[in-house]
Coordinates of C-alpha atoms in Angstrom, one line a residue:
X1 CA 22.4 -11.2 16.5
X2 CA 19.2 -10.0 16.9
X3 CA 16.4 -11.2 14.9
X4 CA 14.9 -9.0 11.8
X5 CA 11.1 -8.7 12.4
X6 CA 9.2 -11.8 9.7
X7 CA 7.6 -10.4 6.4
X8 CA 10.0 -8.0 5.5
X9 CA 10.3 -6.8 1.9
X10 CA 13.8 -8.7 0.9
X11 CA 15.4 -5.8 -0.9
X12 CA 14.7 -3.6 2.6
X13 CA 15.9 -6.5 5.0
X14 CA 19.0 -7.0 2.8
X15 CA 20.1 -3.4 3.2
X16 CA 19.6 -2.8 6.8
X17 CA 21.3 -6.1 7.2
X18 CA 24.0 -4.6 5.0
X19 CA 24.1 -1.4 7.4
X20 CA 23.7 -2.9 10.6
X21 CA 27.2 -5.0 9.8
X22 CA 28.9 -1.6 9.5
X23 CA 27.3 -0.2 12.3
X24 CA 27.7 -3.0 14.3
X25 CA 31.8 -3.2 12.9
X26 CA 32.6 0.8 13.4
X27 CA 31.4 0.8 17.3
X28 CA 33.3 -2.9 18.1
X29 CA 36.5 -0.5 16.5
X30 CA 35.5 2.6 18.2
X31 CA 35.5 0.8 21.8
X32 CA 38.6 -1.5 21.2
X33 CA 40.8 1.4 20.6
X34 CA 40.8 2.3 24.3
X35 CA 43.3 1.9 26.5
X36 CA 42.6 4.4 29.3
X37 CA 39.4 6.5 30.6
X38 CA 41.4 9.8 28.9
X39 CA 41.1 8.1 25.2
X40 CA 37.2 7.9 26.5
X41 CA 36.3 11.2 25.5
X42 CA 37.7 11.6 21.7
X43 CA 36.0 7.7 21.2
X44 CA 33.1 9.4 22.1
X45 CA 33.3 11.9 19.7
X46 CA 33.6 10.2 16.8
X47 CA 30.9 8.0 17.9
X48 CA 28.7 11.1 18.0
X49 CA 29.8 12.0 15.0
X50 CA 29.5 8.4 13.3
X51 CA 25.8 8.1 14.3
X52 CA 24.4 11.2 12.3
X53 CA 24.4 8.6 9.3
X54 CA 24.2 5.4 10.7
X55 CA 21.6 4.3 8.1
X56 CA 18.3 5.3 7.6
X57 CA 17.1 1.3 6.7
X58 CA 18.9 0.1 9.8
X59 CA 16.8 2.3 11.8
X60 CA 13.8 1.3 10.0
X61 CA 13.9 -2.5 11.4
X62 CA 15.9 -2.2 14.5
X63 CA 14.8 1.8 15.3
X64 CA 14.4 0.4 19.4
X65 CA 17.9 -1.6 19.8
X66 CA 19.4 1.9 17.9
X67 CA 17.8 4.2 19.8
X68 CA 18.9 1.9 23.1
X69 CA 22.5 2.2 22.2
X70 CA 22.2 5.6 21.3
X71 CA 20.7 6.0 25.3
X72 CA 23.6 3.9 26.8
X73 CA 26.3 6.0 24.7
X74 CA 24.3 9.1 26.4
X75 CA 25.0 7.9 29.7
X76 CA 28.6 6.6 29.2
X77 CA 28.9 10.5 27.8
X78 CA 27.2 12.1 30.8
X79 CA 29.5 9.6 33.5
X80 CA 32.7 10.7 31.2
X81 CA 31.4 14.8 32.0
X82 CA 31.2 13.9 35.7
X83 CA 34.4 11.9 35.6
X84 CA 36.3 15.6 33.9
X85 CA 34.3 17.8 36.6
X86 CA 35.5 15.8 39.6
X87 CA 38.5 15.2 38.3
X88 CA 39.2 19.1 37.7
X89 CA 38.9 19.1 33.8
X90 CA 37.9 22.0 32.9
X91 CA 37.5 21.9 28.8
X92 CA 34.9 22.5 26.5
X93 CA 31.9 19.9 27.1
X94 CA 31.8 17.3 24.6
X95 CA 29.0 19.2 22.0
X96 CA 26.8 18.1 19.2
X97 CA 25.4 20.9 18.1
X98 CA 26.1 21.2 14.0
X99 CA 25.6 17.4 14.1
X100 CA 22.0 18.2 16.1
X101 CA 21.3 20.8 13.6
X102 CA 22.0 18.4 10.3
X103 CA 20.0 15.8 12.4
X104 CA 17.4 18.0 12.6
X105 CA 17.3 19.5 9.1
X106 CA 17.4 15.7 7.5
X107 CA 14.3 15.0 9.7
X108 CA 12.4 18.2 8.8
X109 CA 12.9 17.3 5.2
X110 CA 11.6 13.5 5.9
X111 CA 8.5 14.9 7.4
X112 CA 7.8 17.2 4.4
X113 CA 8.2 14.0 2.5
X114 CA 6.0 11.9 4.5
X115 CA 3.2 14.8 4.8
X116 CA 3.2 15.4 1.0
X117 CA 2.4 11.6 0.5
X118 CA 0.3 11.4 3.1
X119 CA -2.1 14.4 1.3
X120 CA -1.6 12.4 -2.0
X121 CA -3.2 9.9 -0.5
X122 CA -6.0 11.4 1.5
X123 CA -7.3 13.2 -1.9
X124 CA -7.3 9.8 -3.3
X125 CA -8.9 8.4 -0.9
X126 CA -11.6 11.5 -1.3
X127 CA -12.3 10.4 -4.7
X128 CA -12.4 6.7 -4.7
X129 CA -15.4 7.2 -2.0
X130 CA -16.9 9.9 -3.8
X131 CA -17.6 7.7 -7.0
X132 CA -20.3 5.1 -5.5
X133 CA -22.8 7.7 -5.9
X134 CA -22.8 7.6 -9.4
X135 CA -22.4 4.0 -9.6
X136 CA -24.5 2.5 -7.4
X137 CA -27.2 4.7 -9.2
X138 CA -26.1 3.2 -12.7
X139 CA -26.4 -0.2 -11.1
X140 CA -29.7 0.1 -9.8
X141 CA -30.7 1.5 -13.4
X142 CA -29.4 -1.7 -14.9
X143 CA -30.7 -4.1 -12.1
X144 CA -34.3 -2.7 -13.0
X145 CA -33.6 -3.2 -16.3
X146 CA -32.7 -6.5 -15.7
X147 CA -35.9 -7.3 -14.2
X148 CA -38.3 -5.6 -16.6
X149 CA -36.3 -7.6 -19.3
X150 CA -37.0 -10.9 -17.0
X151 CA -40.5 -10.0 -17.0
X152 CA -41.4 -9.8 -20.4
X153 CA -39.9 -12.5 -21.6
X154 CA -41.1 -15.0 -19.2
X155 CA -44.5 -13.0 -20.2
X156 CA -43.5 -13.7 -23.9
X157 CA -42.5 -17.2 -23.4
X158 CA -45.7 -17.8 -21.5
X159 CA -47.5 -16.5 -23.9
X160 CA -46.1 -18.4 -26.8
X161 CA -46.0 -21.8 -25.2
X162 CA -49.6 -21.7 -23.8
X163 CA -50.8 -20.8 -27.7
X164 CA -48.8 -24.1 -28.5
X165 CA -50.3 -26.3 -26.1
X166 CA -53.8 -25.9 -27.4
X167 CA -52.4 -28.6 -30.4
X168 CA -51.0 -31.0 -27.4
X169 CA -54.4 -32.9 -27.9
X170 CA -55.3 -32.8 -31.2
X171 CA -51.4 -34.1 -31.7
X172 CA -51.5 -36.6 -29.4
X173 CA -54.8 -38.0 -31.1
X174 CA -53.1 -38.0 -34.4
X175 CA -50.0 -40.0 -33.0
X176 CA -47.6 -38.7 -35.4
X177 CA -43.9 -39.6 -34.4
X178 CA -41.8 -36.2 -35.6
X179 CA -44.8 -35.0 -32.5
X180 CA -43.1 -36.5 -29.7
X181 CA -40.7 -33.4 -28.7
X182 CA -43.2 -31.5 -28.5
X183 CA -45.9 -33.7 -26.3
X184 CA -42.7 -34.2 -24.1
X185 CA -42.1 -30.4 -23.6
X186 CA -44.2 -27.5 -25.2
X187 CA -41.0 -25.5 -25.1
X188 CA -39.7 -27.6 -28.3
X189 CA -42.5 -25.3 -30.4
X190 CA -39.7 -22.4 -29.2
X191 CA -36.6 -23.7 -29.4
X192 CA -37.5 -25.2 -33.0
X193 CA -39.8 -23.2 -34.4
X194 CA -39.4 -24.7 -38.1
X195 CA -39.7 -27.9 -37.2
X196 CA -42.3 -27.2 -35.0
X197 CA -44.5 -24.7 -37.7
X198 CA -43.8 -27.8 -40.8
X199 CA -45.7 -29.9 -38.2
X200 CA -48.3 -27.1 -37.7
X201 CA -48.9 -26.7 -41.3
X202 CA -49.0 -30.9 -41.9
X203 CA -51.4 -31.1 -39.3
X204 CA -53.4 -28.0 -40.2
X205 CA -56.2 -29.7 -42.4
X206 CA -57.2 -32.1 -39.6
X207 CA -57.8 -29.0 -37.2
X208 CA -60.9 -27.2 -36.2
X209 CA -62.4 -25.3 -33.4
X210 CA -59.9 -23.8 -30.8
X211 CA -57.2 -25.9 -32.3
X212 CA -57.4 -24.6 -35.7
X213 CA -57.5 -20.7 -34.1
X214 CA -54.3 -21.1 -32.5
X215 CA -52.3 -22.7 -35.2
X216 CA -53.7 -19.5 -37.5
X217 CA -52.1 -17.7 -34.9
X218 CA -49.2 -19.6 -34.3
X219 CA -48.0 -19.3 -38.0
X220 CA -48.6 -15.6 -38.2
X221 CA -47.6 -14.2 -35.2
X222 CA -44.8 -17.2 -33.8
X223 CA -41.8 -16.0 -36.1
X224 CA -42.2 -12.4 -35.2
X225 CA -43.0 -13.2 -31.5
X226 CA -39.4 -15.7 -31.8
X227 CA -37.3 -12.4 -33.1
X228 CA -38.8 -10.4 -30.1
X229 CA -38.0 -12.7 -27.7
X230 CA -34.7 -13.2 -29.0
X231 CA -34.0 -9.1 -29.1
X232 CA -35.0 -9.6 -25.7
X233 CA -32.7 -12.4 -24.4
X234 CA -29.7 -10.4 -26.3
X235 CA -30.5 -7.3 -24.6
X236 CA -30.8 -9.0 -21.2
X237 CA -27.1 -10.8 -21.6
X238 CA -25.8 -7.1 -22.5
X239 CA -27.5 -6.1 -19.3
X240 CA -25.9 -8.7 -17.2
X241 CA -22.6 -8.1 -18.7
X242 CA -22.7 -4.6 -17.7
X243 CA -24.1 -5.2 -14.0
X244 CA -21.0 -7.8 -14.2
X245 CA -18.4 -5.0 -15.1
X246 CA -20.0 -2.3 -12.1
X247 CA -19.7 -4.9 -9.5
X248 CA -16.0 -5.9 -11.1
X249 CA -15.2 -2.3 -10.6
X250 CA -16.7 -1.7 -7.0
X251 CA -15.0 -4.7 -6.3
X252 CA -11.6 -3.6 -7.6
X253 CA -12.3 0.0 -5.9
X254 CA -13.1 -1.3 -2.3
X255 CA -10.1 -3.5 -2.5
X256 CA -8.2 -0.1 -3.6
X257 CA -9.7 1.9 -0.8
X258 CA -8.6 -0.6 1.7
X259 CA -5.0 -0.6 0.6
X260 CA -4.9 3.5 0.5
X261 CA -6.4 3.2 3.9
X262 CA -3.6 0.8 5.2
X263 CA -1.0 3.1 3.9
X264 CA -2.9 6.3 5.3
X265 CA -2.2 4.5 9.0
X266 CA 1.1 3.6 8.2
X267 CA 2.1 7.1 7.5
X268 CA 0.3 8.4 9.7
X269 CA 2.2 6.3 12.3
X270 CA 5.8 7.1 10.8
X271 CA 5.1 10.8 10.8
X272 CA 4.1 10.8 14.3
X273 CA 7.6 8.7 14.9
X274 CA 9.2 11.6 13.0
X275 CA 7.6 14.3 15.3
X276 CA 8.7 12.6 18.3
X277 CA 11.7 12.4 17.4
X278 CA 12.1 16.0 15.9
X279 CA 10.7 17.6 19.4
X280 CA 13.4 14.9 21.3
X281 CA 16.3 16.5 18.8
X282 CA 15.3 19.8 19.7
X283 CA 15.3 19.7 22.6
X284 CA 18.7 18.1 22.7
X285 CA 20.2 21.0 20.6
X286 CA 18.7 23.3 23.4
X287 CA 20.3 21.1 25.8
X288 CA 23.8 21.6 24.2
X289 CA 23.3 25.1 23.8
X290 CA 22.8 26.0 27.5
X291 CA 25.7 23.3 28.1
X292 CA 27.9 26.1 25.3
X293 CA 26.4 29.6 27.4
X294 CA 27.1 28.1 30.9
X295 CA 30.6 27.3 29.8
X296 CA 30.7 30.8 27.9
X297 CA 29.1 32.6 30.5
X298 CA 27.6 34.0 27.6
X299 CA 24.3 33.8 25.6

């Protein structure tokens, strides 16, 4: 009636609900065929026998409440022995040795399981912290990159709109209308540069001094200076992109790490469970063994 521990994977919880039913069935038949303290002893041996396979999922979510039966079955054994010894029996003790030994060999091959995963793991776990080396060295390339790219093409657009703004006056004098974008930002002269070099050329007549130098620059060297700085811009987004896919990829590779770690504990725990419970099972089978030699009188 007991509870399964919350956040259980269903397929898991629906089979160690499955075997717990059985379990929980063959013992209520085991104890309610007795009828006298003699019938005590063969129960208990097909109880014995019953819990070498008891189920391996059962144990998984209940392992505490199992292993309590299985202590309270090992005292109702041990008072049964007392009960034959005082009473005079004098019979071979109740022994589980080849069940022990299947016990034990089951368990030996779970821990070769659990140790071969477990070294799986920790070389994966070797190699996803090995690669940040590399990578962090690639993303500091491409952050520089990013900022040398930054650089010149505020330095290029700088440039360009300072050349412009020598015709702010001259334009606003003139009060031409198709003018206004520009007066309102100097920027317009780069992000319409034909508009912008029709109104150069209308206006270029009326020019002179300082005014007149720049718009002979501006028609000769804007275009050019416009494919640069485009070139530029591209290069930069492809930069971005890839400092976008790096840190995607950390990202995805810490996450990954974290999860390989979790599992590395988890195993780690089980297989000391299974050690525990290997050196309690052989030192049962040694138990049962000096039980056999006493009652031999034999090694």
């Amino acid at each position: 009636e007991k509870e399964p521990p919350s956040k259980v994977d269903r397929r898991l919880l629906s089979m160690a609900l499955r075997e717990r039913k059985t379990y929980v069935t063959a013992l209520r038949k085991f104890f309610s065929s007795l009828e006298s303290i003699d019938d005590l002893g063969a129960m208990l041996e097909k109880v014995s026998k019953y819990h070498v396979g008891h189920g391996r999922y059962l144990m998984l979510l209940f392992e505490k409440d199992v292993y309590r039966i299985n202590k309270l079955l090992k005292e109702l054994s041990e008072l049964y022995g007392r009960y034959v010894s005082e009473t005079g029996g004098r019979g071979l003790p109740e022994l589980r040795i080849g069940e022990i030994m299947e016990e034990i060999e089951e368990l030996r091959r779970e821990i070769s399981l659990t140790e071969g995963e477990l070294s799986s793991l920790r070389k994966r776990l070797e190699e996803l912290k090995n690669v940040p080396e590399t990578e962090n060295d690639e993303l500091e390339n491409e952050r520089r990159r990013r900022e040398e790219l930054k650089v010149k093409i505020r330095t290029l657009r700088t440039e360009l709109r300072s050349k412009a703004s020598k015709l702010h006056k001259p334009l606003k004098r003139m009060r031409l209308p198709e003018a206004a974008p520009f007066l309102k930002d100097s920027s317009y002269a780069l992000d319409n540069p034909h508009e912008f070099l029709s109104l150069v050329k209308k206006v270029y007549p009326k020019l002179d001094g300082k005014a007149k130098k720049a718009s002979d620059w501006l028609l000769k060297n804007l275009p050019p200076k416009l494919d640069e700085l485009r070139k530029l811009e591209e290069e930069l987004e492809l930069v971005e992109g890839r400092i976008k896919e790096i840190e995607s990829a950390s990202s995805d590779r810490r996450l990954e790490i974290l999860r390989t770690e979790e599992r590395v504990k988890r195993l780690e725990d089980e297989l000391h469970r299974q050690r525990s419970r290997l050196n309690s099972l052989e030192k049962k089978l040694e138990e049962e063994i000096r039980l056999l030699e006493n009652f031999l009188s034999e090694s």
